Coordinates of C-alpha atoms in Angstrom, one line a residue:
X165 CA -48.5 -10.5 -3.0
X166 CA -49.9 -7.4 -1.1
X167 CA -51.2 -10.1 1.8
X168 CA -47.9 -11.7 1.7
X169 CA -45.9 -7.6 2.1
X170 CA -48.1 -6.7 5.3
X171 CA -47.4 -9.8 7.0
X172 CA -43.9 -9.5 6.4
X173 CA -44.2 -6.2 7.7
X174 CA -46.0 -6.5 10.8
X175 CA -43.5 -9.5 11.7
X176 CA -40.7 -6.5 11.5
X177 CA -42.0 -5.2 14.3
X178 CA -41.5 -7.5 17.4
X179 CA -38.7 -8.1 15.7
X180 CA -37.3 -4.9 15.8
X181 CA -39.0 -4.2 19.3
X182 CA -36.7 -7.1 20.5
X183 CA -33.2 -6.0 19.0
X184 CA -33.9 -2.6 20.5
X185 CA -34.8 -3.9 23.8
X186 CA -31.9 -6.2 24.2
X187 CA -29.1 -3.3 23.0
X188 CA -30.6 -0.9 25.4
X189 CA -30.4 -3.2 28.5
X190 CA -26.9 -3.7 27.8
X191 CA -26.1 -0.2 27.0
X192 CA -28.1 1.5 29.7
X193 CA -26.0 -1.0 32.5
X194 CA -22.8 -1.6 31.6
X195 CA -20.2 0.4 33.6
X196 CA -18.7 3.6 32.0
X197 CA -21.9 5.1 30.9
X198 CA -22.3 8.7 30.0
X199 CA -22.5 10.1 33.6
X200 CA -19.7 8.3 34.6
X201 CA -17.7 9.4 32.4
X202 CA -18.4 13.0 33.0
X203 CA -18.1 12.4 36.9
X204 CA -14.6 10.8 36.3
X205 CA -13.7 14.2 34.1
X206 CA -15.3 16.4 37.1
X207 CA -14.0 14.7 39.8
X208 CA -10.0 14.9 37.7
X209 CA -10.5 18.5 37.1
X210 CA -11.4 19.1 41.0
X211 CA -7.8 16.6 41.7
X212 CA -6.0 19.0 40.2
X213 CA -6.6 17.6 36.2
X214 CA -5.1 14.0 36.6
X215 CA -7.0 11.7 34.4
X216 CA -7.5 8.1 36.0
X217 CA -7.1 4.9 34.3
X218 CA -9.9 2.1 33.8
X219 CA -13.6 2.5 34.4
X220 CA -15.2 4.7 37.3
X221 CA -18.0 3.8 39.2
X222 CA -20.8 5.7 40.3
X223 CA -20.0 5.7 43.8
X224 CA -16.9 6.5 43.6
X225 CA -17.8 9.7 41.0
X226 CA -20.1 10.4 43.9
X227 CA -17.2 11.0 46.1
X228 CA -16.3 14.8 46.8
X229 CA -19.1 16.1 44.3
X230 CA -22.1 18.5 44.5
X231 CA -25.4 15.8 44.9
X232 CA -27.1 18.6 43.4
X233 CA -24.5 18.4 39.9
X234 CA -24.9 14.9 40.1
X235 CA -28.9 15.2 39.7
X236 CA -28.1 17.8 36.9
X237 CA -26.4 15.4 35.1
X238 CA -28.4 12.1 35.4
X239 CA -31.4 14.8 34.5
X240 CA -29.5 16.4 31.4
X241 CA -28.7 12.5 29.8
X242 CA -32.6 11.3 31.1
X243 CA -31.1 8.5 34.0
X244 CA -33.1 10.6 36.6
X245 CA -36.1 8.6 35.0
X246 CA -36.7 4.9 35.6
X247 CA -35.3 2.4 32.4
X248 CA -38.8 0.9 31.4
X249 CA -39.9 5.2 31.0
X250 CA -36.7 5.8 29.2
X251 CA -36.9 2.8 27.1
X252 CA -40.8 3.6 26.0
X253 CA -39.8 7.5 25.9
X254 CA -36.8 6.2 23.1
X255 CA -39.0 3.7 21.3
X256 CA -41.9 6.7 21.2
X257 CA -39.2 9.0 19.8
X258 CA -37.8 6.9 17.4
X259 CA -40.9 5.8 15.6
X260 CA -41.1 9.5 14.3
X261 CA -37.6 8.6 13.5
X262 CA -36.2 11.7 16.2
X263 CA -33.1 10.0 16.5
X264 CA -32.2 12.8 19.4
X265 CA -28.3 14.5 19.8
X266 CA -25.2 12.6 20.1
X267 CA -24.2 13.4 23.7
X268 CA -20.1 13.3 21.8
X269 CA -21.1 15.5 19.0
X270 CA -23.3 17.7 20.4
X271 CA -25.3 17.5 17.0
X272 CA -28.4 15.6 16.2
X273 CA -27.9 12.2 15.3
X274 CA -29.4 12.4 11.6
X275 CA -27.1 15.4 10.6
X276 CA -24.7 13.3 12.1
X277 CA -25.1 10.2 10.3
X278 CA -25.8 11.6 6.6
X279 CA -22.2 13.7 7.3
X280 CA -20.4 10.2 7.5
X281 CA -22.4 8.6 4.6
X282 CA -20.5 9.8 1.8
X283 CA -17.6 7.9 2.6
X284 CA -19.2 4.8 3.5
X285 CA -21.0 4.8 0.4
X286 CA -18.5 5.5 -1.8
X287 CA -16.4 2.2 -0.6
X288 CA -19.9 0.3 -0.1
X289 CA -21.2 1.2 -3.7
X290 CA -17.4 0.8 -5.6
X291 CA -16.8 -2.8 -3.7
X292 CA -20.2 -3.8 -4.8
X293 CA -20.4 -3.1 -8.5
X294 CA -17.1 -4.1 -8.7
X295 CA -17.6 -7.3 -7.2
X296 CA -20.6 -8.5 -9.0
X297 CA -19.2 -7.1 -12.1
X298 CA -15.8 -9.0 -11.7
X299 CA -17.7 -12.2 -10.7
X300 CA -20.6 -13.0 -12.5
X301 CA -18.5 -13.2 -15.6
X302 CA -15.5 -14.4 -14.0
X303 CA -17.4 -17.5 -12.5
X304 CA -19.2 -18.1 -15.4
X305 CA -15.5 -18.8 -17.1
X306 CA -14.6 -20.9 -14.7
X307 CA -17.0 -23.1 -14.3
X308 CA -17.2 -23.3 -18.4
X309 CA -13.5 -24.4 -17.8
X310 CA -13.5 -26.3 -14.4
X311 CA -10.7 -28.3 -14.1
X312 CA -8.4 -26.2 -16.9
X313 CA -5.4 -24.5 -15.9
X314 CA -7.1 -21.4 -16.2
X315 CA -9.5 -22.4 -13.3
X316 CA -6.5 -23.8 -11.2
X317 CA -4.3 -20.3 -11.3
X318 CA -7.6 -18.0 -11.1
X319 CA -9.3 -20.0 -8.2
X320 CA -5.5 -19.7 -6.3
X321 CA -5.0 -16.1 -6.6
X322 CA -9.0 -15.4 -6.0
X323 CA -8.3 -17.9 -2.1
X324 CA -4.9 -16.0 -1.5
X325 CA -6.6 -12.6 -1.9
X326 CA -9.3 -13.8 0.4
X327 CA -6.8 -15.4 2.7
X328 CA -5.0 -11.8 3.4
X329 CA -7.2 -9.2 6.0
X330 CA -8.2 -6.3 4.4
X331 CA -6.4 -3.8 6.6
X332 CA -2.9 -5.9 5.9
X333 CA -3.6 -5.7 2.2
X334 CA -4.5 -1.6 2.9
X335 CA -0.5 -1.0 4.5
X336 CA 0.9 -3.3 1.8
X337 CA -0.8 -1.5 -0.9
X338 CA 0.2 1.6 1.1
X339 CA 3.8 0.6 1.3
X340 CA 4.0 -0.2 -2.3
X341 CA 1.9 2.9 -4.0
X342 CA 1.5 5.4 -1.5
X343 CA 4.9 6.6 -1.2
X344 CA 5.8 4.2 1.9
X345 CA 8.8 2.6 0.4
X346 CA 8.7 2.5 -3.1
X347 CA 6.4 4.7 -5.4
X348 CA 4.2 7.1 -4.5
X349 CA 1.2 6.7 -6.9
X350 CA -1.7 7.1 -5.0
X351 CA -2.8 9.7 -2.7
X352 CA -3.3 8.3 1.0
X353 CA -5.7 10.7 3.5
X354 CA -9.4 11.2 2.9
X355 CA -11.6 11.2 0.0
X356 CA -10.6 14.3 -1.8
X357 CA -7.7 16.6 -1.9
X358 CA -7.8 19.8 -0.3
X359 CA -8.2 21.9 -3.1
X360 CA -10.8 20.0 -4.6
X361 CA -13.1 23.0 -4.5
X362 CA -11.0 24.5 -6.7
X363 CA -10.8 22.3 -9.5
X364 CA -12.8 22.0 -12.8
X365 CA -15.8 19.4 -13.5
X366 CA -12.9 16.4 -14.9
X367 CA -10.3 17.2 -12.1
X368 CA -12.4 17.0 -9.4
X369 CA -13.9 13.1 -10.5
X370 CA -10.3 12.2 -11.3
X371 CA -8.8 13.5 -8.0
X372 CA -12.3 11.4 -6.3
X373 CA -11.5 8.2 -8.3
X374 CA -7.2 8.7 -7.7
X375 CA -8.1 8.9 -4.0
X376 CA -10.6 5.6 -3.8
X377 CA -8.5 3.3 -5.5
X378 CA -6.7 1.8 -2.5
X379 CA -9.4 1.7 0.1
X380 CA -11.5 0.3 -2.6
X381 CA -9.3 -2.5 -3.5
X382 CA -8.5 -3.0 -0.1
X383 CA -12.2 -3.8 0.9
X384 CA -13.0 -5.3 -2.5
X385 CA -10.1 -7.9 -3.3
X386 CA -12.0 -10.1 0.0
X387 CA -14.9 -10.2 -1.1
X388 CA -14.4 -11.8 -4.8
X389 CA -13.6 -14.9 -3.7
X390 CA -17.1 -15.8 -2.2
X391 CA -19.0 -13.9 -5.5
X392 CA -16.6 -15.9 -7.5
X393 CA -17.1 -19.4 -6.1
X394 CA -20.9 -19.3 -5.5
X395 CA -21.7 -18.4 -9.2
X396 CA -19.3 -21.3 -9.9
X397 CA -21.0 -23.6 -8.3
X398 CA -24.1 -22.3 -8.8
X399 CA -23.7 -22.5 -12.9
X400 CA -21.3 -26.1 -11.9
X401 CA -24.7 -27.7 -10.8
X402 CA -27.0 -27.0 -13.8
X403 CA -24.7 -28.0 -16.3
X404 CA -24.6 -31.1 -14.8
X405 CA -28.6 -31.7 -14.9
X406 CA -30.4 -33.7 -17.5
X407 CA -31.9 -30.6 -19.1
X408 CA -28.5 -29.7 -20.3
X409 CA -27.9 -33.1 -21.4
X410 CA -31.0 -33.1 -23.2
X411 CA -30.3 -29.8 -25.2
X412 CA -27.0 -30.9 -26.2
X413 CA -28.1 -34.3 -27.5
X414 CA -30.4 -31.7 -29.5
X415 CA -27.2 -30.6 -31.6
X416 CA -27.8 -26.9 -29.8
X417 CA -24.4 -24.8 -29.6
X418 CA -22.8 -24.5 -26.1
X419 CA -23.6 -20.7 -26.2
X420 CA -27.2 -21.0 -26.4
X421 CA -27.6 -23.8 -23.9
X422 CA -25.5 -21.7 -21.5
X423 CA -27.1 -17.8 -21.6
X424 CA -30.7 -19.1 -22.5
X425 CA -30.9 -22.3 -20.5
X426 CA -28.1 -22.5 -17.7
X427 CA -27.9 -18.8 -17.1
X428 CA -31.6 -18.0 -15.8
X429 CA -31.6 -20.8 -13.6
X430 CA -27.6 -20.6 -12.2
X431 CA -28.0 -16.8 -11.4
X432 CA -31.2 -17.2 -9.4
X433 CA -28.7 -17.2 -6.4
X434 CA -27.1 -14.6 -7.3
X435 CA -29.6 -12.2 -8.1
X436 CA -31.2 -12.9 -4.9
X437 CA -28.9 -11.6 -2.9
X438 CA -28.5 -8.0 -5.1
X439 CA -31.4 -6.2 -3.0
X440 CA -29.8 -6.8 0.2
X441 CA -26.6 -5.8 -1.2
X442 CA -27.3 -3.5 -2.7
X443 CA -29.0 -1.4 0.2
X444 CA -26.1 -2.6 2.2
X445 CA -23.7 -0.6 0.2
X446 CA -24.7 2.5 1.1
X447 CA -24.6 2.0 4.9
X448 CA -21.9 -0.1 5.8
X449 CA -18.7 0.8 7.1
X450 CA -15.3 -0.7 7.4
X451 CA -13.7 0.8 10.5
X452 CA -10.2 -0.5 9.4
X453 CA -9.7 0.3 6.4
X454 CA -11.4 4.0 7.1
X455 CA -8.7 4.6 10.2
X456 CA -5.6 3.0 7.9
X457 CA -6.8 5.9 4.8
X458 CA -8.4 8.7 7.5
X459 CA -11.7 8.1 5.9
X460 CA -14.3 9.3 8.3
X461 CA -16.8 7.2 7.6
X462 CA -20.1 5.0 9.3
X463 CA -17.1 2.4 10.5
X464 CA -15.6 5.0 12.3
X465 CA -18.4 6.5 13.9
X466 CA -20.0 3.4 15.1
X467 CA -16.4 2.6 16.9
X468 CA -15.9 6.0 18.4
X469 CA -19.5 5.8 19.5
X470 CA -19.6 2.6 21.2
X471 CA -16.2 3.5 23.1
X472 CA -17.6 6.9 24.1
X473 CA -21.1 5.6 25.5
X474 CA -22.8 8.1 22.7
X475 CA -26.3 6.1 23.2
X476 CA -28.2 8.2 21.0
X477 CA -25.8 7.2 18.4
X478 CA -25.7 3.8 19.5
X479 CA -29.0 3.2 19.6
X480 CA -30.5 5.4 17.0
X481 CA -28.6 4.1 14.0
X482 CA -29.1 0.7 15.2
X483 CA -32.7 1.3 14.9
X484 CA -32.4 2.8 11.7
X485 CA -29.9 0.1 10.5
X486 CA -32.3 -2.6 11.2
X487 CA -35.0 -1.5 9.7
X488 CA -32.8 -1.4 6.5
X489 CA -31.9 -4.3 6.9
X490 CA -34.9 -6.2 7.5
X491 CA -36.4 -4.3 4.7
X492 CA -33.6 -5.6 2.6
X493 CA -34.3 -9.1 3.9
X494 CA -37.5 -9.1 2.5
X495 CA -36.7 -7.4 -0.8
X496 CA -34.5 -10.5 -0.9
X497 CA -37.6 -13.1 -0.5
X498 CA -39.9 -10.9 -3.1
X499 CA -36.8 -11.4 -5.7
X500 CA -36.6 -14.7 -5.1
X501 CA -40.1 -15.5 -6.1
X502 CA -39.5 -12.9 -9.0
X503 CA -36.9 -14.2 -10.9
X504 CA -37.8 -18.0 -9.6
X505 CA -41.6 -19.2 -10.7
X506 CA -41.5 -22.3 -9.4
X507 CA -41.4 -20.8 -5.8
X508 CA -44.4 -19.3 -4.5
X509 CA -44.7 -16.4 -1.9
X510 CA -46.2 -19.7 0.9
X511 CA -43.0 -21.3 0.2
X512 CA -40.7 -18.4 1.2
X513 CA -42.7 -17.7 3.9
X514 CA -42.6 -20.8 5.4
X515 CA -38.7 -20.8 5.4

């Protein structure tokens, strides 16, 4: 297993040398970058404050401007340096995970990050454990009763859930609960009142849980479908298999052949796919729903980022987020072998 960990390991990191590579080309020479942008604001302020419309090109920032402002600003965001020395300056930088400051923020980008984690992981962590709890058991029903009315209506409303976008079913729920048309049940701005300091121990956790029922269900009623249907399936193809045949020729009760035969083999799909999941939860970030329910969250930040040219932000939770992720990835495999003896660590991989 150790053998099998460091190899998987030491693959992570041409892979992760390539993601970084590729985002920074892009970013780095794409029109509208950083110094651009803070020519265009120079050059409007100098105009008299009128703010132009569409992208600015170097050049044309160049015209009317100091040459010597324009070097203090390429040096201030590192372009006075060739790209292969900014590049190796980044990657050198990041491997002691110095993540720099967010050139919108004007704050580093770690401080920045864990400040929009909360709200990210309290929709990433309530979505998840509802959906695996709702699920598991819920495809385990159906696929006891495949075929039965009960499958039919469940399977219908499950598909029209997953049929409706998130952020639609956010202003519905908002139209019908949060005091848009017709009652106003829930509360519909950020993840705590504003006198949530000021409430006891029981308050406060109500007023958390009273404010995350809508974005919650909002990013959660998607997502059931998929849980539902692949543990239906999954548990669908081993009781059809002989084994199952065999134990019930054996006069054992449907119970016992499903939670001590079927189960351990039906959920090794399932399970598989907690680790990555799970570690997903706390990082992910739904930039819909947080904008429709002012949640300012990771989905959020990533937008505001990208349309701002923040490259430290950019690029330094993209690091960060890929390393989760391919960390999760192999969490993923070692389950896998864990939970599924006949599948051995040469097996994985060779997938």
């Amino acid at each position: 297993m150790a053998r099998y960990i460091l190899r998987r390991i030491l693959f992570m990191f041409p892979t992760l040398f390539g993601v970084m590579l590729v985002t920074f080309t892009v970013t780095q020479f794409v029109p509208g970058g950083p110094v651009e942008q803070m020519l265009s604001q120079l050059k409007a302020h100098n105009t008299g404050g009128e703010v132009s419309s569409g992208s600015l090109g170097l050049y044309q920032g160049d015209k009317g401007l100091d040459q010597q402002r324009i070097a203090q600003l390429k040096k201030l965001y590192g372009f006075d340096k060739p790209p292969l020395t900014r590049f190796l300056t980044m990657m050198k930088n990041y491997l002691c995970f110095d993540f720099g400051t967010s050139y919108y923020h004007h704050q580093s980008v770690t401080s920045l990050v864990i400040s929009k984690l909360p709200v990210s992981m309290s929709l990433g962590l309530w979505s998840f454990f509802i959906v695996y709890l709702t699920c598991i058991p819920l495809g385990i029903k159906k696929a006891v009763s495949h075929g039965t009315p009960f499958d039919v209506f469940t399977s219908t409303v499950i598909l029209t859930g997953y049929a409706i976008p998130g952020f639609a079913l956010a202003i519905i729920l908002i139209v019908l609960f949060g005091g848009g048309s017709f009652w106003s049940i829930f509360p519909l701005r950020g993840l705590v009142s504003d006198n949530w300091s000021s409430l006891g121990l029981m308050a406060k956790i109500t007023d958390y849980l009273w404010h995350m029922v809508l974005p919650v269900i909002s990013s959660t009623v998607g997502s059931l479908a998929i849980m539902t249907m692949l543990t239906k399936n999954s548990f669908l193809e081993e009781i059809r298999k002989q084994y199952v045949i065999t134990a019930r020729a054996k006069g054992l009760s449907e119970n016992h052949i499903l939670y001590r035969h079927i189960f351990r083999n039906a959920i090794i799909p399932i399970i598989t796919g907690f680790p990555g999941s799970f570690i997903a939860a706390f990082f992910t970030g739904s930039l819909l729903i947080e904008t429709i329910f002012s949640l300012d969250g990771m989905g959020l930040l990533a937008y505001n980022s990208i349309m701002n040219r923040d490259y430290p932000v950019v690029l330094g939770t993209l690091f960060f987020f890929t390393i989760i992720g391919l960390i999760a990835r192999l969490l993923s495999d070692l389950s896998y072998v864990m939970v599924d003896p006949r599948i051995s660590f040469d097996s994985v991989d060779n997938r």
